[in-house]
Amino acid sequence: MNRADAGRRRAGELQALLHHHAHRYYVLDAPEIPDAEYDRLFQELQALEEAHPELRTPDSPTQRVGGTVLEGFAKVRHKVPMLSIRTETDIEASGARNFDARVRRELGLKEGDPQVEYVAELKFDGLAINLRYENGVLVQAATRGDGEVGEDVTQNIRTIGQIPLRLGDPHPNPLPQAGEGASQDQPDPNLLPPGGEGASQQAHENSLSRLGERAVVRAIPPILEVRGEVFMRRDDFERMNESQRGKIAAGAKNEKTFVNPRNAAAGAVRQLDPAIARQRPLSFFAYGWGEIEGGPDFQTHFEVLQALKAWGFPVSERTTLATGADDLIAYHQGVGADRDRLPFDIDGVVYKVNSLALQKQLGFVTREPRWAVAHKFPAQEQLTTVESIDVYVGRTGKLTPVARLQPVFVGGVTVTNATLHNEDEVHRKDVRVGDTVIVRRAGDVIPEVVSVLPEKRVPGAAVFAMPHICPVCGSAAVREEGEADYRCTGGLFCSAQRKHAILHFAQRRALDIEGLGEKLVDQMVDAGVIRTLPDLYRLGLANLVALERMGDKSAQNVLAALETSKSTTLPRFLYGLGIRHVGESTARDLARHFGKLDGIMDAGVEQLLQVPDVGPIVAESIHAFFLQPHNREVIEQLRACGVHWEESEPAVQAPLPLAGKTVVLTGTLPTLSRDEAKELLEAAGAKVAASVSKKTDYVVAGAEAGSKLEKAQLLGVAVLDEDGLRQLLAG
Ligand code: IVH
C-alpha cells in the first residue's frame, strides 16, 4: 500500500471513529472516551486533511459543529447561529500570545500601537443554551444542536432556579430544586453580588474609567436572547450520584450514575421528562447573546455582560477586562492556580475582543469568530491502563480496592492510583486488570476510574474478585448484610490497622505527637517494636536509634514529643482512640456531657443517646468499643504510662426544649441569618435538616420561601415565622 492509500485509509478510519464518538457525546450524552482523546483524534484528522485537502469530504466531522437533534424535542432554528470557538491547545502562555498577535495582525496594528482590550472569562464545562425573552418573559430555551438548529428544552430549563423567568423580577425562579441545601441556599461565591447598585456600579466605574465610554443603559430590549452555559456544580454532582448509587443499591432498575458533571448536566437538560429534569441540580452562567432588538446601544462585550447581570442573570465573578497579551497570560495562570478550588469544572478560559466594533471588523472563519479563542487547561479525564488491582486496608479494617495505573497526567498532576471504592463499584464498572480506562481527577476529589473501554479489553481478562481474607494479616474479611464494604476482622492483630490506629492516635488533632509520621510508624510496627498504643510510651532511646535513618537527635525529639503528649484533654484522648463514628465533635460532646472517661466507659446505649447529636448507630459503636476487654486494657495501660487530662463534673441534665425535634429553615428571616437561626435551634437540641419530609416537626419560613414551604403545607407540617421560632425557643 502506498502512502496516499494509507492516508486515505486512516482518514476514513478517523472519520468513522469521530462520527461514532460525536454521536455518543452529543446525542446520547454517554461518551466512551475522554474529551482529550476525542480532541487528539480530531486533530489528527484535521492535520491529515490539511496536508491532503482531497481527503476533506463535506461530511467529515471536521466540517461541522457537532450535535444532532434528539428525537422527541421540537426543533428550533436559531435566529443567530450558535458558533463554535477556536481552541488554542497550547497550554503554555503562548496560547494567549498567539491569539493577541493574530488579532493585532488582522486589525493591522503595528508594534507601538495601543494594546487591544479583551474580556477574559472562564470556559465552563457544561452545555450551551440560548434563552429567548420577549418583552422580558422567557419564551424559549434551546440547545445549540448543530449550531443552526437546536432542541426546544424550555420546560427543563425553567426548572433552573438561577435562570430568570421574567426580567426585572426581584424573585428568582420559585420552582423546586433538587439537592436543596448548601449550593442552592447559600450565595455562590462565584457570582457577582446580586444586582445591587453598589456592586455593579463599582464594576461599571471600572469599565468607564478604562474605556471612557458612556453609561450602561438598563432598559430591557423587547427581544433578547441570552447565551450561556448550563452546568452542574461538583458538590451537587457528587450528592446526586451518591443518591443514584443508593437507588441502585436498593434495587432500582432504571437508574444510573453519571460519569461527570458535564454529562449529568447535558442529560438533565435533554431529559424528556421535566419532572426528572427538575430533580437534577443545575446552575447557569451567562456569557453572550444572540438576537437583540430594540435595546440599548452597546459598545462592548463587557457592557453587555454588566447589563445581563443587572437584568438578573448570573455572570461569573471571574469575568474580567484584560489589556493585551500580558493580562491574558496572568488570567490564564491565575485561573489555572484556582481551578481546583472552583465549585464547578472548567476546561479552560476564553478570551474575547471587548469592542463590538472590532469584533465586527474581525469577523469569522467558517463557523468560528476571529475575535474569540478558548485557551484550554490540562484535561481532567485521560485514558490509561490498569496494571493491577490492589486492596488497601484502612484504620477501621475497611478493604478498599485500588487500581494501580500506568502513570498518566490528568487534571494537572500525575496519577498512579485510583480508588475503586468497593466491591459493588468494581463490578458495576467491571474494571479488570489490563483494561483501558478513563481516569478522572477534578477539583480536590481523589482520582477515580470513570469507565472501561470494553473494546480494548484483552481477551481472557479475569473478573475482579474481592478477597475474603485480609491481604495484610490473613484474617477473615467479611461483608456484613446491608454494608458495601468488606472489613478485616483482625482488629489490632492486623498490622495495617495497627499502623493506622497509631497514626490516628498520634495526629495533631488527637494526642499531637510531633514527628511520629507514617514512615516511622511503618518501621516500628514492622520491626515489632510497637504492637499496641501503650507501647509508644514504653519506647526507649535504644529502640529508636536501632531503626533505619534514625539519628540520636531525632530519637531524642520523638521521646520528648511523646512525653509532652501525655498531658492532653479528654476530647483529644477520646478522639484518638479511634472509636468508629466518633469524630472530633462527637468526642467533644461526649466529654462535655459525661465530664469523666469512666462515665463514658460505663454508659449504656440509653445514656449515650442523651448526648446531643449521638444517634443509635454512634451509641451502639461507643458501647461496643468499651465492652471489649482489650480496649479497656489499652486505656488502663495508657493511664498507667502517665497519659492524663483534667476531668470535670457531668453537665447538668436539663432536658433541652427541642430535643428530638427536626426543623427545616427556608427563605430569609427578618432579623436572624440562617446560621444564627441554625445555631439557636441546635443549642436548644433540635436537628436542623435540609429538606422537608414527614418526619419534619417544624418549617421556619421567611421571605421568598420556595418549594420547602409548599412541601410543608402539602404534608401538613407546622410552619412558623421568626416570631414563632423565638416563642418555640423560649419553650
Ligand atoms: S463564547 C462565539 N464563552 O464553549 C463564541 N463559550 O465552542 C461562542 N463555553 O459550547 C462561545 N464557556 O458552551 C463562550 N465563557 C464562554 C464559554 C463558552 C464555555 C462553551 C460553549 C460552547 C463552547 C465553545
PDB file of C-alpha atoms in Angstrom, residues 257-376:
ATOM      1  CA  THR A 257     -24.877   7.123  37.844  1.00  0.00           C
ATOM      2  CA  PHE A 258     -23.267   9.813  35.722  1.00  0.00           C
ATOM      3  CA  VAL A 259     -19.650   9.840  34.648  1.00  0.00           C
ATOM      4  CA  ASN A 260     -19.037  13.547  35.154  1.00  0.00           C
ATOM      5  CA  PRO A 261     -20.882  16.794  35.883  1.00  0.00           C
ATOM      6  CA  ARG A 262     -20.944  17.800  32.211  1.00  0.00           C
ATOM      7  CA  ASN A 263     -22.753  14.652  31.186  1.00  0.00           C
ATOM      8  CA  ALA A 264     -25.086  14.844  34.126  1.00  0.00           C
ATOM      9  CA  ALA A 265     -25.987  18.417  33.156  1.00  0.00           C
ATOM     10  CA  ALA A 266     -26.423  17.579  29.487  1.00  0.00           C
ATOM     11  CA  GLY A 267     -28.522  14.553  30.383  1.00  0.00           C
ATOM     12  CA  ALA A 268     -30.743  16.621  32.640  1.00  0.00           C
ATOM     13  CA  VAL A 269     -31.308  19.372  30.079  1.00  0.00           C
ATOM     14  CA  ARG A 270     -32.214  16.840  27.405  1.00  0.00           C
ATOM     15  CA  GLN A 271     -34.290  14.729  29.701  1.00  0.00           C
ATOM     16  CA  LEU A 272     -37.656  14.192  28.045  1.00  0.00           C
ATOM     17  CA  ASP A 273     -39.454  14.134  31.366  1.00  0.00           C
ATOM     18  CA  PRO A 274     -39.297  17.591  33.012  1.00  0.00           C
ATOM     19  CA  ALA A 275     -40.246  16.040  36.350  1.00  0.00           C
ATOM     20  CA  ILE A 276     -36.932  14.181  36.286  1.00  0.00           C
ATOM     21  CA  ALA A 277     -35.075  17.211  34.979  1.00  0.00           C
ATOM     22  CA  ARG A 278     -36.208  19.250  37.936  1.00  0.00           C
ATOM     23  CA  GLN A 279     -34.663  16.755  40.348  1.00  0.00           C
ATOM     24  CA  ARG A 280     -31.271  17.458  38.847  1.00  0.00           C
ATOM     25  CA  PRO A 281     -29.429  20.364  40.449  1.00  0.00           C
ATOM     26  CA  LEU A 282     -28.333  22.625  37.618  1.00  0.00           C
ATOM     27  CA  SER A 283     -26.636  26.014  37.554  1.00  0.00           C
ATOM     28  CA  PHE A 284     -26.178  28.667  34.887  1.00  0.00           C
ATOM     29  CA  PHE A 285     -23.766  31.426  33.832  1.00  0.00           C
ATOM     30  CA  ALA A 286     -24.434  33.915  31.041  1.00  0.00           C
ATOM     31  CA  TYR A 287     -21.535  34.833  28.738  1.00  0.00           C
ATOM     32  CA  GLY A 288     -23.049  36.042  25.476  1.00  0.00           C
ATOM     33  CA  TRP A 289     -26.150  36.789  23.455  1.00  0.00           C
ATOM     34  CA  GLY A 290     -27.928  36.034  20.192  1.00  0.00           C
ATOM     35  CA  GLU A 291     -30.675  38.197  18.745  1.00  0.00           C
ATOM     36  CA  ILE A 292     -31.223  41.552  20.461  1.00  0.00           C
ATOM     37  CA  GLU A 293     -33.791  44.015  19.200  1.00  0.00           C
ATOM     38  CA  GLY A 294     -34.673  47.469  20.391  1.00  0.00           C
ATOM     39  CA  GLY A 295     -32.326  47.524  23.344  1.00  0.00           C
ATOM     40  CA  PRO A 296     -29.616  49.846  24.480  1.00  0.00           C
ATOM     41  CA  ASP A 297     -26.816  50.622  22.088  1.00  0.00           C
ATOM     42  CA  PHE A 298     -23.915  48.566  23.413  1.00  0.00           C
ATOM     43  CA  GLN A 299     -20.312  49.306  22.516  1.00  0.00           C
ATOM     44  CA  THR A 300     -18.512  46.485  24.262  1.00  0.00           C
ATOM     45  CA  HIS A 301     -18.904  42.862  25.303  1.00  0.00           C
ATOM     46  CA  PHE A 302     -18.266  43.820  28.918  1.00  0.00           C
ATOM     47  CA  GLU A 303     -21.103  46.369  28.892  1.00  0.00           C
ATOM     48  CA  VAL A 304     -23.493  43.692  27.710  1.00  0.00           C
ATOM     49  CA  LEU A 305     -22.387  41.344  30.486  1.00  0.00           C
ATOM     50  CA  GLN A 306     -22.935  44.114  33.022  1.00  0.00           C
ATOM     51  CA  ALA A 307     -26.398  44.719  31.633  1.00  0.00           C
ATOM     52  CA  LEU A 308     -27.153  40.966  31.735  1.00  0.00           C
ATOM     53  CA  LYS A 309     -26.131  40.913  35.345  1.00  0.00           C
ATOM     54  CA  ALA A 310     -28.297  43.920  36.132  1.00  0.00           C
ATOM     55  CA  TRP A 311     -31.233  42.208  34.433  1.00  0.00           C
ATOM     56  CA  GLY A 312     -30.869  39.249  36.761  1.00  0.00           C
ATOM     57  CA  PHE A 313     -28.594  36.752  35.014  1.00  0.00           C
ATOM     58  CA  PRO A 314     -25.749  35.081  36.872  1.00  0.00           C
ATOM     59  CA  VAL A 315     -22.426  36.239  35.437  1.00  0.00           C
ATOM     60  CA  SER A 316     -19.253  34.687  36.805  1.00  0.00           C
ATOM     61  CA  GLU A 317     -17.297  36.861  39.163  1.00  0.00           C
ATOM     62  CA  ARG A 318     -14.141  35.759  37.392  1.00  0.00           C
ATOM     63  CA  THR A 319     -15.154  37.538  34.199  1.00  0.00           C
ATOM     64  CA  THR A 320     -12.801  40.480  33.807  1.00  0.00           C
ATOM     65  CA  LEU A 321     -11.377  43.105  31.489  1.00  0.00           C
ATOM     66  CA  ALA A 322      -7.822  42.489  30.313  1.00  0.00           C
ATOM     67  CA  THR A 323      -5.431  44.636  28.347  1.00  0.00           C
ATOM     68  CA  GLY A 324      -3.050  42.995  25.904  1.00  0.00           C
ATOM     69  CA  ALA A 325      -1.425  39.575  25.991  1.00  0.00           C
ATOM     70  CA  ASP A 326       0.204  40.016  29.399  1.00  0.00           C
ATOM     71  CA  ASP A 327      -3.127  40.395  31.172  1.00  0.00           C
ATOM     72  CA  LEU A 328      -4.460  37.341  29.367  1.00  0.00           C
ATOM     73  CA  ILE A 329      -1.457  35.281  30.416  1.00  0.00           C
ATOM     74  CA  ALA A 330      -1.849  36.425  34.014  1.00  0.00           C
ATOM     75  CA  TYR A 331      -5.543  35.494  33.871  1.00  0.00           C
ATOM     76  CA  HIS A 332      -4.808  32.047  32.443  1.00  0.00           C
ATOM     77  CA  GLN A 333      -2.269  31.402  35.183  1.00  0.00           C
ATOM     78  CA  GLY A 334      -4.427  32.815  37.966  1.00  0.00           C
ATOM     79  CA  VAL A 335      -7.464  30.779  36.995  1.00  0.00           C
ATOM     80  CA  GLY A 336      -5.274  27.712  36.436  1.00  0.00           C
ATOM     81  CA  ALA A 337      -3.997  28.004  40.000  1.00  0.00           C
ATOM     82  CA  ASP A 338      -7.543  28.294  41.377  1.00  0.00           C
ATOM     83  CA  ARG A 339      -9.112  25.675  39.151  1.00  0.00           C
ATOM     84  CA  ASP A 340      -9.314  23.002  41.825  1.00  0.00           C
ATOM     85  CA  ARG A 341     -10.941  25.378  44.265  1.00  0.00           C
ATOM     86  CA  LEU A 342     -13.750  26.437  41.960  1.00  0.00           C
ATOM     87  CA  PRO A 343     -17.006  24.692  42.815  1.00  0.00           C
ATOM     88  CA  PHE A 344     -17.512  23.574  39.204  1.00  0.00           C
ATOM     89  CA  ASP A 345     -15.482  22.142  36.328  1.00  0.00           C
ATOM     90  CA  ILE A 346     -13.932  24.404  33.730  1.00  0.00           C
ATOM     91  CA  ASP A 347     -11.849  23.174  30.838  1.00  0.00           C
ATOM     92  CA  GLY A 348     -10.054  26.429  30.157  1.00  0.00           C
ATOM     93  CA  VAL A 349     -10.556  30.149  29.783  1.00  0.00           C
ATOM     94  CA  VAL A 350     -11.999  32.193  26.916  1.00  0.00           C
ATOM     95  CA  TYR A 351     -10.598  35.458  25.590  1.00  0.00           C
ATOM     96  CA  LYS A 352     -12.850  37.824  23.648  1.00  0.00           C
ATOM     97  CA  VAL A 353     -12.082  41.129  21.984  1.00  0.00           C
ATOM     98  CA  ASN A 354     -14.056  43.640  24.045  1.00  0.00           C
ATOM     99  CA  SER A 355     -15.011  46.219  21.437  1.00  0.00           C
ATOM    100  CA  LEU A 356     -18.040  45.149  19.405  1.00  0.00           C
ATOM    101  CA  ALA A 357     -16.875  47.315  16.514  1.00  0.00           C
ATOM    102  CA  LEU A 358     -13.552  45.476  16.432  1.00  0.00           C
ATOM    103  CA  GLN A 359     -15.355  42.140  16.702  1.00  0.00           C
ATOM    104  CA  LYS A 360     -17.328  43.075  13.611  1.00  0.00           C
ATOM    105  CA  GLN A 361     -14.184  44.097  11.808  1.00  0.00           C
ATOM    106  CA  LEU A 362     -12.503  40.784  12.664  1.00  0.00           C
ATOM    107  CA  GLY A 363     -15.450  38.665  11.538  1.00  0.00           C
ATOM    108  CA  PHE A 364     -15.465  34.868  11.202  1.00  0.00           C
ATOM    109  CA  VAL A 365     -13.621  31.992   9.593  1.00  0.00           C
ATOM    110  CA  THR A 366     -16.032  29.190   8.732  1.00  0.00           C
ATOM    111  CA  ARG A 367     -18.042  28.983  11.979  1.00  0.00           C
ATOM    112  CA  GLU A 368     -15.508  30.377  14.380  1.00  0.00           C
ATOM    113  CA  PRO A 369     -15.185  34.047  15.242  1.00  0.00           C
ATOM    114  CA  ARG A 370     -11.721  35.546  14.857  1.00  0.00           C
ATOM    115  CA  TRP A 371     -12.323  37.693  17.924  1.00  0.00           C
ATOM    116  CA  ALA A 372     -12.540  34.863  20.457  1.00  0.00           C
ATOM    117  CA  VAL A 373     -10.465  31.888  21.447  1.00  0.00           C
ATOM    118  CA  ALA A 374     -10.654  29.163  24.072  1.00  0.00           C
ATOM    119  CA  HIS A 375      -7.396  28.525  25.892  1.00  0.00           C
ATOM    120  CA  LYS A 376      -7.541  25.087  27.423  1.00  0.00           C
TER     121      LYS A 376
END
